[in-house]
Amino acid sequence: MKRPRIVLVINAGSSSIKFMVFSMEDEKMLARGIVERIALPAPRLKFVRHDGRHVDEEVSIGSHDEAMRLICDTLVDPDRGVLKSIAEVEAVGHRVVHGGEKYHDSTLITEEVKASIREFSVLAPLHNPPNLKGIEAVESVLPGVPNVAVFDTAFHHSLPPAAYLYAIPYEYYEKFGVRKYGFHGTSHKYVALATADYLGTGLDRLRMITCHLGNGASVTAVSQGRVVETSMGMTPLAGLVMGTRCGDIDPGVVLYLVRQGMSADEVDRLLNKKSGLLGVAGIGSSDMRDVIAAAEKGHEKASRAIWMFVHRLVSYIGAYYAVLGGADVLVFTGGIGENSPYIRERVIRNLEVLGCALDAAKNEQAVGRPAVISTENSRLKAVVMPTNEELMIARETVAVITAQSGESR
Ligand code: ADP
């Protein structure tokens, strides 16, 4: 297989397929979009071309296969598309959430890989099955085009046992795979690489703490490009306070609630869907912008939600600073990390003890673009780095296919 020039990136969810097309010679994004409400009433296609031209319309599709066909038709539409022929797509990269312990790297998708993704569905029941549906949809619509799986867990494979094991009998790890896997790996990897690049320092010379703060949120300690700690666990429920997830909680709370008569599904919904900013602020929104706006109007619970969010993050950063034996760079990414000077300021003001000094003016100006937001003399440098998981998936896809062609030569 030759080095692919046009790569399609797919992120398939239970009722949506997000996609992006890249020209890999210059890493230019040609188009991006989403088909949403698949198999629900009133499905929609949103499609944006590199020149800003966009489409947002109701479509009639009822399955992932039909959504995939629609995406391909749109990409080659003579009026609104970006490709002359679908044969220009030379490889497809798929976001796959769980690669278990088996996949340390991105991999070419074969029947065996698909069987593993299916097998790991017990660990990621909400994500792996739709990811697999996306792969099968591409296989049926673009037969013969190589597919690559890029796992959210892979970057965390370097976690040492002291970090990934839970303090329960070892047989639960052996029999059931109960351990920390970590998630958001593609984002943490992208920002670690991009930050080293931006600072002009080799990744092998940096100790970094990367904070991905979006609807889901996680923090990772990266030493010389290798993950040594991360805040999400066996599932993405652990760690930071998130949009609707509680993050760390005493497991005794779960037992207590079950003994009070709640079912496992009810506790699942409570902790995954009704907690975090949504549950604490109580303003009917999990969006940090709404929570900040309410807090600024004097809403007490919204203020509390923000302080809990900040407090938990600061606790993790402090712990990871120690785990790393000191850190050089603190990176903010994800919707909140990239766009909220307000939150970054509250976090960094609590990190003076670690030698992190905020440059308030630079922080205010750094919205959605790479920037150093600490002072020149700050011992711990703070950086804003927008993530680009899709580009990372496209790069990994090219790397896997190119390595493959080297092997087969
Ligand atoms: P996802 O995890 O779904 O990919 P994002 O990374 O886009 O989500 O992050 C979404 C979060 O980013 C939301 O909580 C949103 O409120 C927050 N966000 C986006 N812009 C801002 C902003 N200017 N200030 C504060 N939060 C913001």
XYZ file of C-alpha atoms and ligand atoms in Angstrom:
436
model
C 0.000 0.000 0.000
C 1.359 3.402 -0.875
C 1.422 6.488 1.287
C -2.170 7.786 1.264
C -2.685 11.355 0.089
C -6.345 11.759 0.958
C -7.484 10.383 4.309
C -11.032 10.248 5.640
C -11.373 10.285 9.422
C -14.466 8.752 10.985
C -15.779 9.050 14.533
C -18.917 6.947 14.724
C -21.297 7.204 17.660
C -24.551 5.405 18.346
C -26.651 7.922 16.413
C -24.057 10.016 14.584
C -21.026 9.842 12.316
C -18.540 12.711 12.477
C -16.095 12.941 9.607
C -13.167 14.977 8.327
C -11.200 14.727 5.102
C -7.538 15.670 4.938
C -5.111 16.182 2.126
C -2.043 14.744 3.834
C 0.615 16.314 1.655
C 0.038 19.625 3.424
C -2.232 18.308 6.227
C -4.998 20.570 4.972
C -8.528 19.870 6.132
C -10.703 19.754 3.009
C -14.071 19.274 4.656
C -15.706 18.208 7.877
C -19.172 17.356 8.983
C -21.577 15.187 10.890
C -24.579 13.076 10.091
C -26.677 13.089 13.236
C -29.883 11.510 14.487
C -29.191 8.319 12.519
C -32.187 5.975 12.888
C -34.077 8.714 14.773
C -36.720 11.152 13.509
C -35.390 14.013 11.348
C -31.738 13.041 10.729
C -29.468 15.925 9.613
C -26.325 16.439 7.594
C -23.996 19.273 8.551
C -21.110 19.746 6.176
C -18.481 22.494 6.066
C -15.953 22.922 3.283
C -12.466 24.397 3.739
C -13.683 27.584 2.030
C -16.453 28.027 4.577
C -19.297 26.934 2.301
C -21.672 24.860 4.370
C -24.744 22.712 4.299
C -27.174 22.024 7.133
C -30.192 20.026 6.031
C -32.589 17.278 6.945
C -31.749 14.018 5.189
C -33.450 10.691 4.835
C -31.161 7.959 6.105
C -31.915 5.198 8.558
C -28.633 3.407 9.239
C -24.879 3.902 9.598
C -24.389 2.377 6.117
C -26.779 4.899 4.583
C -25.143 7.744 6.503
C -21.739 6.643 5.192
C -23.069 6.518 1.636
C -24.446 10.035 2.083
C -21.055 11.269 3.356
C -19.308 9.811 0.298
C -21.919 11.252 -2.079
C -21.542 14.667 -0.457
C -17.738 14.569 -0.718
C -17.944 14.035 -4.491
C -20.992 16.213 -5.184
C -19.994 18.402 -8.171
C -21.597 21.433 -6.557
C -20.749 21.238 -2.872
C -18.120 18.459 -2.645
C -14.315 18.529 -2.402
C -13.260 15.408 -4.338
C -13.613 14.481 -8.014
C -14.033 10.811 -7.267
C -14.412 8.772 -4.088
C -11.448 6.685 -5.316
C -9.289 9.618 -4.165
C -9.887 8.465 -0.571
C -6.924 6.158 -0.105
C -7.340 5.319 3.576
C -9.820 5.730 6.395
C -8.861 6.319 10.032
C -11.369 5.414 12.732
C -11.540 6.640 16.272
C -11.990 3.539 18.422
C -12.410 4.129 22.122
C -11.177 0.892 23.684
C -8.238 -1.196 22.534
C -7.957 -3.105 25.823
C -4.417 -4.200 26.711
C -3.897 -5.636 23.267
C -3.368 -2.511 21.180
C -0.484 -0.250 22.122
C -0.598 1.472 18.783
C -2.883 2.276 15.907
C -3.418 -0.721 13.681
C -4.649 -1.802 10.261
C -8.158 -3.192 10.664
C -8.526 -6.894 9.907
C -11.205 -9.414 10.881
C -9.125 -10.194 13.983
C -8.955 -6.519 14.971
C -12.718 -6.208 14.540
C -13.229 -9.263 16.744
C -11.049 -7.630 19.418
C -12.977 -4.367 19.224
C -16.150 -6.414 19.687
C -14.569 -8.256 22.604
C -13.591 -4.978 24.309
C -17.196 -3.780 24.071
C -17.700 -5.093 27.605
C -15.221 -2.413 28.710
C -16.748 0.372 26.575
C -20.352 -0.645 25.914
C -21.418 2.845 24.799
C -18.533 3.408 22.397
C -16.980 0.292 20.864
C -20.183 -1.101 19.287
C -20.932 2.134 17.336
C -17.221 2.491 16.448
C -17.464 -0.973 14.915
C -20.627 -0.003 13.057
C -18.692 2.882 11.508
C -15.927 0.520 10.377
C -18.434 -1.879 8.840
C -20.233 0.975 7.108
C -16.963 2.095 5.481
C -16.159 -1.476 4.485
C -19.489 -1.783 2.726
C -19.427 1.651 1.042
C -15.699 1.835 0.220
C -14.658 -1.779 -0.362
C -10.922 -2.285 -0.775
C -9.936 0.951 0.988
C -7.694 0.202 4.006
C -9.107 1.075 7.431
C -6.987 1.955 10.456
C -8.129 1.899 14.086
C -6.754 4.644 16.322
C -7.484 3.760 19.946
C -8.247 6.301 22.658
C -6.533 4.013 25.149
C -3.309 3.367 23.193
C -1.234 6.353 24.334
C -1.717 5.204 27.930
C -0.170 1.770 27.366
C 3.044 2.937 29.053
C 1.311 3.358 32.429
C 3.300 1.413 35.033
C 1.491 -1.278 37.083
C 1.641 0.911 40.204
C -0.529 3.412 38.318
C -2.838 1.082 36.422
C -3.630 -1.546 39.048
C -6.411 -1.021 41.557
C -5.779 -2.161 45.103
C -8.094 -5.152 44.897
C -7.039 -8.815 44.584
C -4.892 -9.339 41.498
C -7.214 -12.052 40.150
C -9.807 -9.378 39.258
C -7.262 -7.860 36.906
C -6.365 -11.279 35.476
C -9.919 -12.621 35.171
C -11.901 -9.502 34.308
C -9.361 -6.958 33.060
C -10.206 -4.632 35.955
C -7.507 -1.914 35.730
C -7.034 1.687 34.710
C -6.883 2.066 30.927
C -7.200 5.833 30.485
C -8.959 7.656 27.634
C -8.602 10.792 25.463
C -5.199 9.333 24.519
C -5.307 10.680 20.961
C -5.839 14.203 22.269
C -3.174 13.968 24.983
C -0.704 12.606 22.424
C -1.515 15.328 19.908
C -1.096 18.179 22.381
C 2.064 16.682 23.889
C 3.661 16.528 20.427
C 2.288 19.897 19.321
C 3.425 21.622 22.525
C 6.975 20.241 22.225
C 6.963 21.437 18.639
C 5.597 24.852 19.580
C 8.189 25.319 22.312
C 10.955 24.033 20.057
C 12.016 21.463 22.665
C 12.277 17.711 22.076
C 9.453 15.738 23.661
C 12.144 13.517 25.187
C 13.317 16.455 27.298
C 9.940 17.459 28.713
C 7.848 16.487 31.700
C 4.320 17.593 30.938
C 0.909 17.670 32.554
C -1.736 17.787 29.828
C -5.285 18.842 30.802
C -8.022 17.921 28.313
C -11.018 19.909 29.564
C -14.067 19.356 27.391
C -17.458 17.807 28.169
C -15.381 14.845 29.234
C -12.182 15.844 31.011
C -8.940 14.137 31.918
C -5.413 14.990 32.945
C -2.291 13.055 32.042
C 1.320 13.085 33.256
C 3.703 12.619 30.326
C 7.398 12.059 30.887
C 9.616 12.070 27.784
C 6.607 11.357 25.602
C 5.396 8.439 27.733
C 2.277 8.470 29.896
C 3.032 7.726 33.556
C -0.338 8.672 35.081
C -3.803 9.593 33.860
C -7.022 10.471 35.620
C -9.614 8.370 33.810
C -9.773 4.757 34.868
C -11.265 1.498 33.726
C -14.054 3.708 32.415
C -14.192 7.419 31.524
C -16.143 8.076 34.743
C -13.072 8.519 36.944
C -11.002 11.604 37.673
C -11.998 15.205 37.095
C -15.409 16.822 37.545
C -16.934 16.784 34.032
C -19.992 18.131 32.220
C -22.345 15.403 33.430
C -19.969 12.889 35.073
C -18.988 12.994 38.721
C -15.354 11.938 38.321
C -13.744 10.487 41.447
C -16.172 9.361 44.111
C -15.843 7.036 47.074
C -16.903 3.612 45.699
C -18.712 3.212 49.003
C -21.233 5.791 47.745
C -22.214 3.413 44.939
C -22.702 0.571 47.403
C -24.687 2.814 49.709
C -27.017 3.965 46.921
C -27.560 0.388 45.710
C -28.401 -0.644 49.261
C -30.848 2.254 49.432
C -32.707 0.535 46.588
C -31.300 2.162 43.442
C -30.593 -0.213 40.558
C -27.180 -0.413 38.852
C -28.674 1.346 35.817
C -30.066 4.148 37.965
C -26.704 4.712 39.666
C -25.041 4.572 36.238
C -27.351 7.301 34.932
C -26.907 9.388 38.071
C -23.103 9.343 37.961
C -22.625 9.489 34.172
C -25.475 11.697 33.009
C -26.840 13.735 35.903
C -23.738 14.678 37.881
C -20.710 16.909 37.278
C -21.400 20.552 36.395
C -24.988 19.684 35.463
C -25.787 18.087 38.798
C -23.885 20.460 41.070
C -24.767 23.808 39.461
C -28.430 22.826 39.028
C -29.072 25.319 36.222
C -30.165 22.682 33.698
C -26.961 22.959 31.666
C -23.655 21.090 31.643
C -22.041 23.764 29.475
C -19.235 25.568 31.299
C -20.153 28.849 29.581
C -23.636 28.723 31.117
C -22.246 27.766 34.514
C -19.769 30.679 34.440
C -22.506 33.089 33.321
C -24.748 31.956 36.189
C -21.900 32.222 38.711
C -21.155 35.743 37.537
C -24.794 36.641 38.209
C -24.367 35.412 41.779
C -25.776 31.880 41.457
C -24.240 30.149 44.459
C -24.425 26.537 43.279
C -22.911 27.485 39.932
C -19.963 29.112 41.760
C -19.596 25.991 43.838
C -19.551 23.806 40.707
C -16.719 25.904 39.295
C -14.728 25.714 42.511
C -15.189 21.949 42.648
C -14.030 21.678 39.031
C -10.966 23.822 39.752
C -10.181 22.195 43.102
C -10.218 18.685 41.630
C -8.017 19.724 38.718
C -5.523 21.503 40.990
C -5.358 18.396 43.217
C -4.501 16.255 40.209
C -1.913 18.681 38.878
C -0.212 18.768 42.283
C -0.183 14.976 42.469
C 1.159 14.600 38.931
C 3.841 17.198 39.584
C 5.085 14.894 42.336
C 4.672 11.739 40.228
C 6.772 13.320 37.491
C 9.411 14.502 39.964
C 8.689 18.061 38.854
C 7.157 19.276 35.619
C 8.247 21.669 32.885
C 4.960 22.367 31.091
C 1.269 22.473 31.945
C -0.945 22.230 28.858
C -4.594 23.302 28.558
C -6.762 21.881 25.781
C -10.368 20.877 24.999
C -13.281 23.329 24.742
C -12.768 24.732 28.250
C -8.962 24.548 28.272
C -8.669 26.276 24.906
C -11.335 28.923 25.353
C -11.716 29.839 28.986
C -9.206 32.330 30.434
C -11.549 32.437 33.446
C -11.015 28.774 34.375
C -7.305 28.765 33.481
C -6.720 31.764 35.714
C -8.460 30.102 38.653
C -6.383 26.957 38.179
C -3.034 28.679 37.757
C -3.558 31.069 40.691
C -3.624 27.913 42.835
C -0.347 26.622 41.429
C 1.980 29.366 42.611
C 3.492 26.856 45.032
C 4.691 24.861 42.009
C 6.318 27.944 40.519
C 3.598 28.565 37.940
C 3.070 32.307 37.419
C 0.228 33.496 35.218
C 0.655 36.278 32.667
C -2.893 37.633 32.947
C -2.809 39.604 29.696
C -1.506 36.666 27.646
C -4.105 34.429 29.269
C -6.951 36.762 28.297
C -5.753 36.891 24.708
C -5.200 33.158 24.282
C -8.529 31.911 22.998
C -8.564 28.929 20.657
C -4.941 29.275 19.596
C -1.542 28.090 20.821
C 0.049 30.425 23.369
C 2.289 30.516 26.408
C 0.216 32.084 29.198
C 2.776 32.061 32.026
C 5.344 34.774 32.677
C 8.870 34.560 31.259
C 10.249 33.608 34.669
C 7.591 31.039 35.511
C 9.304 27.808 36.583
C 6.344 25.766 35.326
C 5.371 26.990 31.877
C 1.623 27.114 31.132
C 0.564 26.639 27.526
C -2.742 26.674 25.635
C -2.707 24.153 22.798
C -5.857 23.475 20.738
C -6.291 19.770 20.244
C -6.846 18.170 16.854
C -7.768 14.549 17.377
C -8.880 14.137 13.770
C -5.531 15.260 12.391
C -3.774 12.942 14.837
C -5.958 10.065 13.579
C -5.133 11.007 9.970
C -1.391 11.099 10.763
C -1.534 7.746 12.533
C -3.448 6.311 9.578
C -0.748 7.440 7.157
C 1.972 6.056 9.466
C 0.299 2.638 9.773
C -0.283 2.292 6.029
C 3.208 3.482 5.160
C 4.787 1.061 7.657
C 2.628 -1.706 6.222
C 3.833 -1.039 2.696
C 7.440 -1.096 3.982
C 6.809 -4.549 5.479
C 5.172 -5.940 2.385
C 7.933 -4.763 0.056
P -16.247 17.485 23.750
O -15.633 16.925 24.986
O -17.690 17.120 23.595
O -15.415 17.335 22.510
P -15.396 20.240 23.783
O -13.953 19.889 23.867
O -15.880 20.971 22.601
O -16.356 19.030 24.044
O -15.723 21.122 25.079
C -17.018 21.514 25.388
C -16.963 22.359 26.647
O -16.160 23.512 26.364
C -18.314 22.859 27.101
O -18.431 22.743 28.515
C -18.265 24.334 26.730
O -19.005 25.104 27.607
C -16.793 24.626 26.946
N -16.428 25.894 26.326
C -16.366 26.215 25.018
N -16.048 27.515 24.873
C -15.913 28.029 26.129
C -15.608 29.321 26.677
N -15.383 30.353 25.900
N -15.570 29.446 28.029
C -15.826 28.391 28.826
N -16.095 27.171 28.387
C -16.151 26.990 27.062
